[in-house]
């Protein structure tokens, strides 16, 4: 039976596994990314571990390796200046893996991999036009149009988190101001809380040191009915709605999928988001677009997405 | 020799013609769109006229008809609630043409048709990722990604003019506020002039009645060195730059093409646009993207674009 390896490289952990053509995970392991000081030691180890995993069942035959990584570039096969990884500069990751495997090796960024995973095996099954939004420390995105990922001419398309939603707004890690991810991300949520908390002595959030406040704590406070925390979610949703409405005007998707740590806030985010989204959309797009959470299990989605890259390539040939 | 008919339906005139596979116009005519009170009389006449045009040379064989029209929908083949046309509601234009021709009839909006025209015969030849921006009364756009137009799930993609660039900004015809086209269009230029003129008694524009001021007059004043008019162009360019930078973050194009009445302002617009654009772009996109004017002749580009729809379909088969 043909199996695809999916490798999800994160700043802390790298999770990898084997999936079948139905998207089921057959085997899964993980290593600490930070343990590997150079990409060479990382690839050496991963190549060995993937081969070992495939060899655990003599019925399995490896069809290819899909890799999702921050700043992973589909066209060049390189990881370029990823701020959360310790490997500097431009890392030719696909080339390094090709030294070990005479098989298709496909790299893209984590949000794009997640989008492919959703299209083949998740809530976007059968959808040809949708947007995948990963809400974590930052805001990542993958755009699918007519059944294909929008990679752009250089593989850098899909930077919804770096569309500007507020002129002269919050300072962003990218060096500019007002980017969507400075508002709509776990980090953005906390920034809003820290800004607004001094004006609200009655908020539950005052129980915590300013440094302790996380998106999870804000979520818990909101669940308890804390007014400030609810307002923080509403504000975050309003900004996200604007960014999404602008993206809709460009690609007109049928579906928007939310994924990642912050999407655990569920209705705290989704209810105000749907309201602001419909209010912000141009009338020709109103009441046409669903916003859903990913249906893939959190620990598995990234590996399934990475592995799905291999099956997606297969579909094209 | 196979020829394609291109029909460009505008609010005032409908221009139609025949193009060969190299994009050369072989014959061209026009009619007043407003003369036809119903789409049926329009289609009857156009079908007859296209047939007559093809019959003028016995060597010509019609391969199909491409139509560019405001609010033309590629998927449904309908023109939907076009504000500049007298035909109400949803007009099944392709169906009506099919009653006269057993050939491919392809409809899309004017900006998408222009994008296809540029890709096959204009400055986007060989480009697979670019944005076509038509600057006229409003701001239209067509997005090409990986060599294909982004139509979206419903054919309504490519509404760059209705991305919001200013929260609570200028009132837009779409019912919302702050849309890009309220700033970056001939109408937007005039709105800026009318707003700023009362504060500048020294501007050349004071020679005119407020009602007379057009984008052309502002352009002429700027050419003469009128400071206010130059500032108006700079402000317009700044807004356009923001809208474009946000679009770049989503589709990462190699090229942006400007077309339409307002692009006649040439360097008055292009010089400040390039400056603001580079200043607004995220660093990963800087110094990578060209902004060019369309190379197709103004009176011909729309017909070539519409006709090119036929050849583009041919390429897919």
PDB file of N, CA and C in Angstrom, chain A residues 129 143 145 148-154 156-160 162-167 174 176 239 242 245-254 279-285 288-289, chain B residues 129 143 145 148-154 156-160 162-167 174 176 239 242 245-254 279-285 288-289:
ATOM      1  N   UNK A 129     -12.738  26.738  -3.858  1.00  0.00           N
ATOM      2  CA  UNK A 129     -12.399  28.131  -3.540  1.00  0.00           C
ATOM      3  C   UNK A 129     -12.595  28.365  -2.056  1.00  0.00           C
ATOM      4  N   UNK A 143      -4.559  30.246   0.394  1.00  0.00           N
ATOM      5  CA  UNK A 143      -5.706  30.542  -0.466  1.00  0.00           C
ATOM      6  C   UNK A 143      -5.810  29.481  -1.559  1.00  0.00           C
ATOM      7  N   UNK A 145      -7.856  28.573  -5.005  1.00  0.00           N
ATOM      8  CA  UNK A 145      -8.714  29.169  -6.041  1.00  0.00           C
ATOM      9  C   UNK A 145      -8.845  28.180  -7.190  1.00  0.00           C
ATOM     10  N   UNK A 148      -6.740  25.034  -6.864  1.00  0.00           N
ATOM     11  CA  UNK A 148      -5.280  25.122  -6.746  1.00  0.00           C
ATOM     12  C   UNK A 148      -4.858  26.151  -5.713  1.00  0.00           C
ATOM     13  N   UNK A 149      -3.768  25.857  -5.016  1.00  0.00           N
ATOM     14  CA  UNK A 149      -3.218  26.839  -4.088  1.00  0.00           C
ATOM     15  C   UNK A 149      -2.706  28.051  -4.861  1.00  0.00           C
ATOM     16  N   UNK A 150      -2.937  29.216  -4.310  1.00  0.00           N
ATOM     17  CA  UNK A 150      -2.331  30.419  -4.873  1.00  0.00           C
ATOM     18  C   UNK A 150      -0.932  30.547  -4.261  1.00  0.00           C
ATOM     19  N   UNK A 151       0.078  30.260  -5.061  1.00  0.00           N
ATOM     20  CA  UNK A 151       1.454  30.362  -4.565  1.00  0.00           C
ATOM     21  C   UNK A 151       2.066  31.726  -4.887  1.00  0.00           C
ATOM     22  N   UNK A 152       1.548  32.389  -5.913  1.00  0.00           N
ATOM     23  CA  UNK A 152       2.176  33.627  -6.378  1.00  0.00           C
ATOM     24  C   UNK A 152       3.402  33.312  -7.204  1.00  0.00           C
ATOM     25  N   UNK A 153       4.019  34.341  -7.779  1.00  0.00           N
ATOM     26  CA  UNK A 153       5.118  34.091  -8.719  1.00  0.00           C
ATOM     27  C   UNK A 153       6.352  33.535  -8.013  1.00  0.00           C
ATOM     28  N   UNK A 154       6.442  33.781  -6.696  1.00  0.00           N
ATOM     29  CA  UNK A 154       7.663  33.423  -5.961  1.00  0.00           C
ATOM     30  C   UNK A 154       7.398  32.472  -4.795  1.00  0.00           C
ATOM     31  N   UNK A 156       5.403  33.139  -2.287  1.00  0.00           N
ATOM     32  CA  UNK A 156       5.149  33.892  -1.051  1.00  0.00           C
ATOM     33  C   UNK A 156       3.717  34.403  -0.905  1.00  0.00           C
ATOM     34  N   UNK A 157       2.819  33.921  -1.753  1.00  0.00           N
ATOM     35  CA  UNK A 157       1.429  34.384  -1.642  1.00  0.00           C
ATOM     36  C   UNK A 157       0.808  33.885  -0.334  1.00  0.00           C
ATOM     37  N   UNK A 158      -0.363  34.443   0.006  1.00  0.00           N
ATOM     38  CA  UNK A 158      -1.089  33.961   1.178  1.00  0.00           C
ATOM     39  C   UNK A 158      -0.673  34.596   2.486  1.00  0.00           C
ATOM     40  N   UNK A 159      -0.231  35.827   2.438  1.00  0.00           N
ATOM     41  CA  UNK A 159       0.180  36.517   3.667  1.00  0.00           C
ATOM     42  C   UNK A 159      -0.945  37.414   4.195  1.00  0.00           C
ATOM     43  N   UNK A 160      -2.108  36.815   4.416  1.00  0.00           N
ATOM     44  CA  UNK A 160      -3.255  37.588   4.910  1.00  0.00           C
ATOM     45  C   UNK A 160      -2.914  38.326   6.206  1.00  0.00           C
ATOM     46  N   UNK A 162      -0.428  39.818   6.946  1.00  0.00           N
ATOM     47  CA  UNK A 162       0.304  41.054   6.681  1.00  0.00           C
ATOM     48  C   UNK A 162      -0.414  41.959   5.681  1.00  0.00           C
ATOM     49  N   UNK A 163      -1.728  41.843   5.627  1.00  0.00           N
ATOM     50  CA  UNK A 163      -2.498  42.904   4.974  1.00  0.00           C
ATOM     51  C   UNK A 163      -2.755  43.954   6.050  1.00  0.00           C
ATOM     52  N   UNK A 164      -2.714  45.207   5.636  1.00  0.00           N
ATOM     53  CA  UNK A 164      -2.850  46.308   6.594  1.00  0.00           C
ATOM     54  C   UNK A 164      -4.326  46.646   6.778  1.00  0.00           C
ATOM     55  N   UNK A 165      -4.798  46.558   8.021  1.00  0.00           N
ATOM     56  CA  UNK A 165      -6.207  46.837   8.288  1.00  0.00           C
ATOM     57  C   UNK A 165      -6.400  48.137   9.071  1.00  0.00           C
ATOM     58  N   UNK A 166      -5.301  48.750   9.450  1.00  0.00           N
ATOM     59  CA  UNK A 166      -5.408  50.004  10.226  1.00  0.00           C
ATOM     60  C   UNK A 166      -4.205  50.873   9.853  1.00  0.00           C
ATOM     61  N   UNK A 167      -4.471  51.991   9.204  1.00  0.00           N
ATOM     62  CA  UNK A 167      -3.385  52.894   8.833  1.00  0.00           C
ATOM     63  C   UNK A 167      -2.736  53.427  10.108  1.00  0.00           C
ATOM     64  N   UNK A 174       6.949  42.632  11.113  1.00  0.00           N
ATOM     65  CA  UNK A 174       7.466  42.759   9.742  1.00  0.00           C
ATOM     66  C   UNK A 174       8.050  44.148   9.502  1.00  0.00           C
ATOM     67  N   UNK A 176       6.306  47.012   9.624  1.00  0.00           N
ATOM     68  CA  UNK A 176       5.304  48.010   9.238  1.00  0.00           C
ATOM     69  C   UNK A 176       4.289  48.191  10.369  1.00  0.00           C
ATOM     70  N   UNK A 239     -11.598  43.180  13.592  1.00  0.00           N
ATOM     71  CA  UNK A 239     -10.416  43.363  12.745  1.00  0.00           C
ATOM     72  C   UNK A 239     -10.271  42.188  11.777  1.00  0.00           C
ATOM     73  N   UNK A 242     -12.632  42.462   8.899  1.00  0.00           N
ATOM     74  CA  UNK A 242     -12.223  43.408   7.853  1.00  0.00           C
ATOM     75  C   UNK A 242     -11.180  42.769   6.939  1.00  0.00           C
ATOM     76  N   UNK A 245     -12.960  40.209   4.818  1.00  0.00           N
ATOM     77  CA  UNK A 245     -13.851  40.817   3.815  1.00  0.00           C
ATOM     78  C   UNK A 245     -13.036  41.339   2.634  1.00  0.00           C
ATOM     79  N   UNK A 246     -11.869  41.925   2.923  1.00  0.00           N
ATOM     80  CA  UNK A 246     -11.007  42.394   1.836  1.00  0.00           C
ATOM     81  C   UNK A 246     -10.468  41.225   1.014  1.00  0.00           C
ATOM     82  N   UNK A 247     -10.132  40.137   1.678  1.00  0.00           N
ATOM     83  CA  UNK A 247      -9.646  38.954   0.953  1.00  0.00           C
ATOM     84  C   UNK A 247     -10.759  38.359   0.090  1.00  0.00           C
ATOM     85  N   UNK A 248     -11.969  38.365   0.617  1.00  0.00           N
ATOM     86  CA  UNK A 248     -13.118  37.847  -0.134  1.00  0.00           C
ATOM     87  C   UNK A 248     -13.309  38.649  -1.423  1.00  0.00           C
ATOM     88  N   UNK A 249     -13.150  39.966  -1.341  1.00  0.00           N
ATOM     89  CA  UNK A 249     -13.323  40.802  -2.535  1.00  0.00           C
ATOM     90  C   UNK A 249     -12.341  40.390  -3.629  1.00  0.00           C
ATOM     91  N   UNK A 250     -11.209  39.838  -3.240  1.00  0.00           N
ATOM     92  CA  UNK A 250     -10.197  39.449  -4.232  1.00  0.00           C
ATOM     93  C   UNK A 250     -10.415  38.029  -4.743  1.00  0.00           C
ATOM     94  N   UNK A 251     -10.677  37.059  -3.856  1.00  0.00           N
ATOM     95  CA  UNK A 251     -10.740  35.661  -4.327  1.00  0.00           C
ATOM     96  C   UNK A 251     -12.134  35.026  -4.251  1.00  0.00           C
ATOM     97  N   UNK A 252     -13.093  35.700  -3.671  1.00  0.00           N
ATOM     98  CA  UNK A 252     -14.475  35.197  -3.590  1.00  0.00           C
ATOM     99  C   UNK A 252     -14.580  33.709  -3.241  1.00  0.00           C
ATOM    100  N   UNK A 253     -14.192  33.339  -2.030  1.00  0.00           N
ATOM    101  CA  UNK A 253     -14.257  31.934  -1.621  1.00  0.00           C
ATOM    102  C   UNK A 253     -15.670  31.535  -1.198  1.00  0.00           C
ATOM    103  N   UNK A 254     -15.886  30.230  -1.115  1.00  0.00           N
ATOM    104  CA  UNK A 254     -17.178  29.708  -0.636  1.00  0.00           C
ATOM    105  C   UNK A 254     -17.083  29.431   0.865  1.00  0.00           C
ATOM    106  N   UNK A 279     -21.480  42.143   8.269  1.00  0.00           N
ATOM    107  CA  UNK A 279     -21.658  43.605   8.244  1.00  0.00           C
ATOM    108  C   UNK A 279     -20.616  44.295   7.380  1.00  0.00           C
ATOM    109  N   UNK A 280     -19.446  43.670   7.229  1.00  0.00           N
ATOM    110  CA  UNK A 280     -18.352  44.317   6.516  1.00  0.00           C
ATOM    111  C   UNK A 280     -18.339  43.942   5.040  1.00  0.00           C
ATOM    112  N   UNK A 281     -18.874  42.774   4.712  1.00  0.00           N
ATOM    113  CA  UNK A 281     -18.845  42.298   3.322  1.00  0.00           C
ATOM    114  C   UNK A 281     -19.630  43.206   2.374  1.00  0.00           C
ATOM    115  N   UNK A 282     -19.127  43.287   1.158  1.00  0.00           N
ATOM    116  CA  UNK A 282     -19.905  43.925   0.098  1.00  0.00           C
ATOM    117  C   UNK A 282     -21.172  43.090  -0.130  1.00  0.00           C
ATOM    118  N   UNK A 283     -22.281  43.740  -0.495  1.00  0.00           N
ATOM    119  CA  UNK A 283     -23.558  43.004  -0.559  1.00  0.00           C
ATOM    120  C   UNK A 283     -23.535  41.786  -1.486  1.00  0.00           C
ATOM    121  N   UNK A 284     -22.774  41.838  -2.582  1.00  0.00           N
ATOM    122  CA  UNK A 284     -22.766  40.684  -3.487  1.00  0.00           C
ATOM    123  C   UNK A 284     -22.164  39.430  -2.850  1.00  0.00           C
ATOM    124  N   UNK A 285     -21.471  39.582  -1.734  1.00  0.00           N
ATOM    125  CA  UNK A 285     -20.859  38.422  -1.078  1.00  0.00           C
ATOM    126  C   UNK A 285     -21.615  37.995   0.195  1.00  0.00           C
ATOM    127  N   UNK A 288     -23.293  34.167   1.703  1.00  0.00           N
ATOM    128  CA  UNK A 288     -22.873  33.152   0.736  1.00  0.00           C
ATOM    129  C   UNK A 288     -21.720  32.317   1.273  1.00  0.00           C
ATOM    130  N   UNK A 289     -21.000  32.874   2.260  1.00  0.00           N
ATOM    131  CA  UNK A 289     -19.721  32.286   2.646  1.00  0.00           C
ATOM    132  C   UNK A 289     -19.799  31.695   4.048  1.00  0.00           C
TER     133      UNK A 289
ATOM    134  N   UNK B 129       1.411  35.299 -13.077  1.00  0.00           N
ATOM    135  CA  UNK B 129       0.888  35.888 -11.842  1.00  0.00           C
ATOM    136  C   UNK B 129       0.917  37.402 -11.960  1.00  0.00           C
ATOM    137  N   UNK B 143      -7.475  39.267 -11.505  1.00  0.00           N
ATOM    138  CA  UNK B 143      -6.294  38.637 -10.896  1.00  0.00           C
ATOM    139  C   UNK B 143      -5.965  37.348 -11.638  1.00  0.00           C
ATOM    140  N   UNK B 145      -3.523  34.055 -11.478  1.00  0.00           N
ATOM    141  CA  UNK B 145      -2.656  33.301 -10.578  1.00  0.00           C
ATOM    142  C   UNK B 145      -2.302  31.967 -11.236  1.00  0.00           C
ATOM    143  N   UNK B 148      -4.047  31.292 -14.541  1.00  0.00           N
ATOM    144  CA  UNK B 148      -5.510  31.258 -14.623  1.00  0.00           C
ATOM    145  C   UNK B 148      -6.137  32.449 -13.921  1.00  0.00           C
ATOM    146  N   UNK B 149      -7.246  32.931 -14.485  1.00  0.00           N
ATOM    147  CA  UNK B 149      -7.989  33.983 -13.812  1.00  0.00           C
ATOM    148  C   UNK B 149      -8.558  33.453 -12.505  1.00  0.00           C
ATOM    149  N   UNK B 150      -8.514  34.284 -11.478  1.00  0.00           N
ATOM    150  CA  UNK B 150      -9.200  33.949 -10.230  1.00  0.00           C
ATOM    151  C   UNK B 150     -10.656  34.399 -10.387  1.00  0.00           C
ATOM    152  N   UNK B 151     -11.552  33.438 -10.572  1.00  0.00           N
ATOM    153  CA  UNK B 151     -12.969  33.782 -10.718  1.00  0.00           C
ATOM    154  C   UNK B 151     -13.706  33.720  -9.384  1.00  0.00           C
ATOM    155  N   UNK B 152     -13.180  32.940  -8.442  1.00  0.00           N
ATOM    156  CA  UNK B 152     -13.905  32.718  -7.194  1.00  0.00           C
ATOM    157  C   UNK B 152     -15.006  31.705  -7.404  1.00  0.00           C
ATOM    158  N   UNK B 153     -15.679  31.347  -6.320  1.00  0.00           N
ATOM    159  CA  UNK B 153     -16.657  30.250  -6.438  1.00  0.00           C
ATOM    160  C   UNK B 153     -17.882  30.663  -7.245  1.00  0.00           C
ATOM    161  N   UNK B 154     -18.122  31.961  -7.330  1.00  0.00           N
ATOM    162  CA  UNK B 154     -19.351  32.441  -7.962  1.00  0.00           C
ATOM    163  C   UNK B 154     -19.086  33.371  -9.141  1.00  0.00           C
ATOM    164  N   UNK B 156     -17.420  36.173  -8.950  1.00  0.00           N
ATOM    165  CA  UNK B 156     -17.373  37.576  -8.508  1.00  0.00           C
ATOM    166  C   UNK B 156     -16.030  38.000  -7.919  1.00  0.00           C
ATOM    167  N   UNK B 157     -14.993  37.184  -8.081  1.00  0.00           N
ATOM    168  CA  UNK B 157     -13.680  37.560  -7.545  1.00  0.00           C
ATOM    169  C   UNK B 157     -13.135  38.788  -8.293  1.00  0.00           C
ATOM    170  N   UNK B 158     -12.081  39.365  -7.741  1.00  0.00           N
ATOM    171  CA  UNK B 158     -11.414  40.471  -8.428  1.00  0.00           C
ATOM    172  C   UNK B 158     -12.020  41.837  -8.177  1.00  0.00           C
ATOM    173  N   UNK B 159     -12.593  42.031  -7.002  1.00  0.00           N
ATOM    174  CA  UNK B 159     -13.196  43.334  -6.686  1.00  0.00           C
ATOM    175  C   UNK B 159     -12.237  44.189  -5.854  1.00  0.00           C
ATOM    176  N   UNK B 160     -11.031  44.393  -6.366  1.00  0.00           N
ATOM    177  CA  UNK B 160     -10.044  45.189  -5.643  1.00  0.00           C
ATOM    178  C   UNK B 160     -10.588  46.574  -5.282  1.00  0.00           C
ATOM    179  N   UNK B 162     -13.294  47.340  -4.258  1.00  0.00           N
ATOM    180  CA  UNK B 162     -14.139  47.287  -3.061  1.00  0.00           C
ATOM    181  C   UNK B 162     -13.446  46.626  -1.878  1.00  0.00           C
ATOM    182  N   UNK B 163     -12.105  46.693  -1.867  1.00  0.00           N
ATOM    183  CA  UNK B 163     -11.427  46.405  -0.610  1.00  0.00           C
ATOM    184  C   UNK B 163     -11.398  47.718   0.167  1.00  0.00           C
ATOM    185  N   UNK B 164     -11.552  47.613   1.476  1.00  0.00           N
ATOM    186  CA  UNK B 164     -11.645  48.816   2.314  1.00  0.00           C
ATOM    187  C   UNK B 164     -10.237  49.257   2.726  1.00  0.00           C
ATOM    188  N   UNK B 165      -9.866  50.485   2.387  1.00  0.00           N
ATOM    189  CA  UNK B 165      -8.527  50.974   2.717  1.00  0.00           C
ATOM    190  C   UNK B 165      -8.558  52.052   3.796  1.00  0.00           C
ATOM    191  N   UNK B 166      -9.750  52.448   4.194  1.00  0.00           N
ATOM    192  CA  UNK B 166      -9.875  53.491   5.225  1.00  0.00           C
ATOM    193  C   UNK B 166     -11.134  53.201   6.031  1.00  0.00           C
ATOM    194  N   UNK B 167     -10.930  52.854   7.302  1.00  0.00           N
ATOM    195  CA  UNK B 167     -12.084  52.578   8.161  1.00  0.00           C
ATOM    196  C   UNK B 167     -12.899  53.862   8.310  1.00  0.00           C
ATOM    197  N   UNK B 174     -21.310  51.139  -3.250  1.00  0.00           N
ATOM    198  CA  UNK B 174     -21.699  49.783  -2.825  1.00  0.00           C
ATOM    199  C   UNK B 174     -22.413  49.807  -1.483  1.00  0.00           C
ATOM    200  N   UNK B 176     -21.034  50.821   1.415  1.00  0.00           N
ATOM    201  CA  UNK B 176     -20.128  50.793   2.555  1.00  0.00           C
ATOM    202  C   UNK B 176     -19.251  52.054   2.555  1.00  0.00           C
ATOM    203  N   UNK B 239      -3.258  55.878  -1.610  1.00  0.00           N
ATOM    204  CA  UNK B 239      -4.368  54.961  -1.337  1.00  0.00           C
ATOM    205  C   UNK B 239      -4.282  53.735  -2.246  1.00  0.00           C
ATOM    206  N   UNK B 242      -1.703  51.296  -1.051  1.00  0.00           N
ATOM    207  CA  UNK B 242      -2.125  50.470   0.081  1.00  0.00           C
ATOM    208  C   UNK B 242      -3.002  49.314  -0.399  1.00  0.00           C
ATOM    209  N   UNK B 245      -0.736  46.869  -2.195  1.00  0.00           N
ATOM    210  CA  UNK B 245       0.161  46.140  -1.274  1.00  0.00           C
ATOM    211  C   UNK B 245      -0.609  45.034  -0.560  1.00  0.00           C
ATOM    212  N   UNK B 246      -1.851  45.297  -0.173  1.00  0.00           N
ATOM    213  CA  UNK B 246      -2.660  44.262   0.473  1.00  0.00           C
ATOM    214  C   UNK B 246      -2.978  43.123  -0.498  1.00  0.00           C
ATOM    215  N   UNK B 247      -3.248  43.486  -1.747  1.00  0.00           N
ATOM    216  CA  UNK B 247      -3.527  42.454  -2.755  1.00  0.00           C
ATOM    217  C   UNK B 247      -2.282  41.615  -3.017  1.00  0.00           C
ATOM    218  N   UNK B 248      -1.124  42.259  -3.035  1.00  0.00           N
ATOM    219  CA  UNK B 248       0.150  41.551  -3.241  1.00  0.00           C
ATOM    220  C   UNK B 248       0.360  40.515  -2.136  1.00  0.00           C
ATOM    221  N   UNK B 249       0.033  40.876  -0.893  1.00  0.00           N
ATOM    222  CA  UNK B 249       0.209  39.941   0.214  1.00  0.00           C
ATOM    223  C   UNK B 249      -0.617  38.672  -0.008  1.00  0.00           C
ATOM    224  N   UNK B 250      -1.703  38.787  -0.730  1.00  0.00           N
ATOM    225  CA  UNK B 250      -2.559  37.622  -0.961  1.00  0.00           C
ATOM    226  C   UNK B 250      -2.121  36.819  -2.181  1.00  0.00           C
ATOM    227  N   UNK B 251      -1.828  37.492  -3.316  1.00  0.00           N
ATOM    228  CA  UNK B 251      -1.563  36.718  -4.539  1.00  0.00           C
ATOM    229  C   UNK B 251      -0.113  36.793  -5.036  1.00  0.00           C
ATOM    230  N   UNK B 252       0.720  37.625  -4.433  1.00  0.00           N
ATOM    231  CA  UNK B 252       2.128  37.745  -4.815  1.00  0.00           C
ATOM    232  C   UNK B 252       2.380  37.732  -6.327  1.00  0.00           C
ATOM    233  N   UNK B 253       1.930  38.786  -7.015  1.00  0.00           N
ATOM    234  CA  UNK B 253       2.110  38.852  -8.467  1.00  0.00           C
ATOM    235  C   UNK B 253       3.507  39.344  -8.836  1.00  0.00           C
ATOM    236  N   UNK B 254       3.860  39.136 -10.099  1.00  0.00           N
ATOM    237  CA  UNK B 254       5.149  39.622 -10.611  1.00  0.00           C
ATOM    238  C   UNK B 254       4.965  40.993 -11.240  1.00  0.00           C
ATOM    239  N   UNK B 279       7.125  51.669  -0.392  1.00  0.00           N
ATOM    240  CA  UNK B 279       7.125  52.001   1.037  1.00  0.00           C
ATOM    241  C   UNK B 279       6.098  51.202   1.825  1.00  0.00           C
ATOM    242  N   UNK B 280       5.039  50.773   1.154  1.00  0.00           N
ATOM    243  CA  UNK B 280       3.943  50.103   1.855  1.00  0.00           C
ATOM    244  C   UNK B 280       4.107  48.592   1.855  1.00  0.00           C
ATOM    245  N   UNK B 281       4.820  48.049   0.866  1.00  0.00           N
ATOM    246  CA  UNK B 281       4.971  46.604   0.741  1.00  0.00           C
ATOM    247  C   UNK B 281       5.723  45.994   1.920  1.00  0.00           C
ATOM    248  N   UNK B 282       5.339  44.787   2.260  1.00  0.00           N
ATOM    249  CA  UNK B 282       6.119  43.992   3.202  1.00  0.00           C
ATOM    250  C   UNK B 282       7.491  43.734   2.560  1.00  0.00           C
ATOM    251  N   UNK B 283       8.532  43.649   3.385  1.00  0.00           N
ATOM    252  CA  UNK B 283       9.886  43.566   2.810  1.00  0.00           C
ATOM    253  C   UNK B 283      10.100  42.385   1.856  1.00  0.00           C
ATOM    254  N   UNK B 284       9.430  41.257   2.109  1.00  0.00           N
ATOM    255  CA  UNK B 284       9.652  40.103   1.214  1.00  0.00           C
ATOM    256  C   UNK B 284       9.150  40.359  -0.207  1.00  0.00           C
ATOM    257  N   UNK B 285       8.334  41.392  -0.397  1.00  0.00           N
ATOM    258  CA  UNK B 285       7.810  41.687  -1.733  1.00  0.00           C
ATOM    259  C   UNK B 285       8.490  42.894  -2.396  1.00  0.00           C
ATOM    260  N   UNK B 288      10.478  43.658  -6.304  1.00  0.00           N
ATOM    261  CA  UNK B 288      10.255  42.439  -7.094  1.00  0.00           C
ATOM    262  C   UNK B 288       9.168  42.625  -8.132  1.00  0.00           C
ATOM    263  N   UNK B 289       8.300  43.618  -7.924  1.00  0.00           N
ATOM    264  CA  UNK B 289       7.056  43.697  -8.694  1.00  0.00           C
ATOM    265  C   UNK B 289       7.079  44.922  -9.603  1.00  0.00           C
TER     266      UNK B 289
END
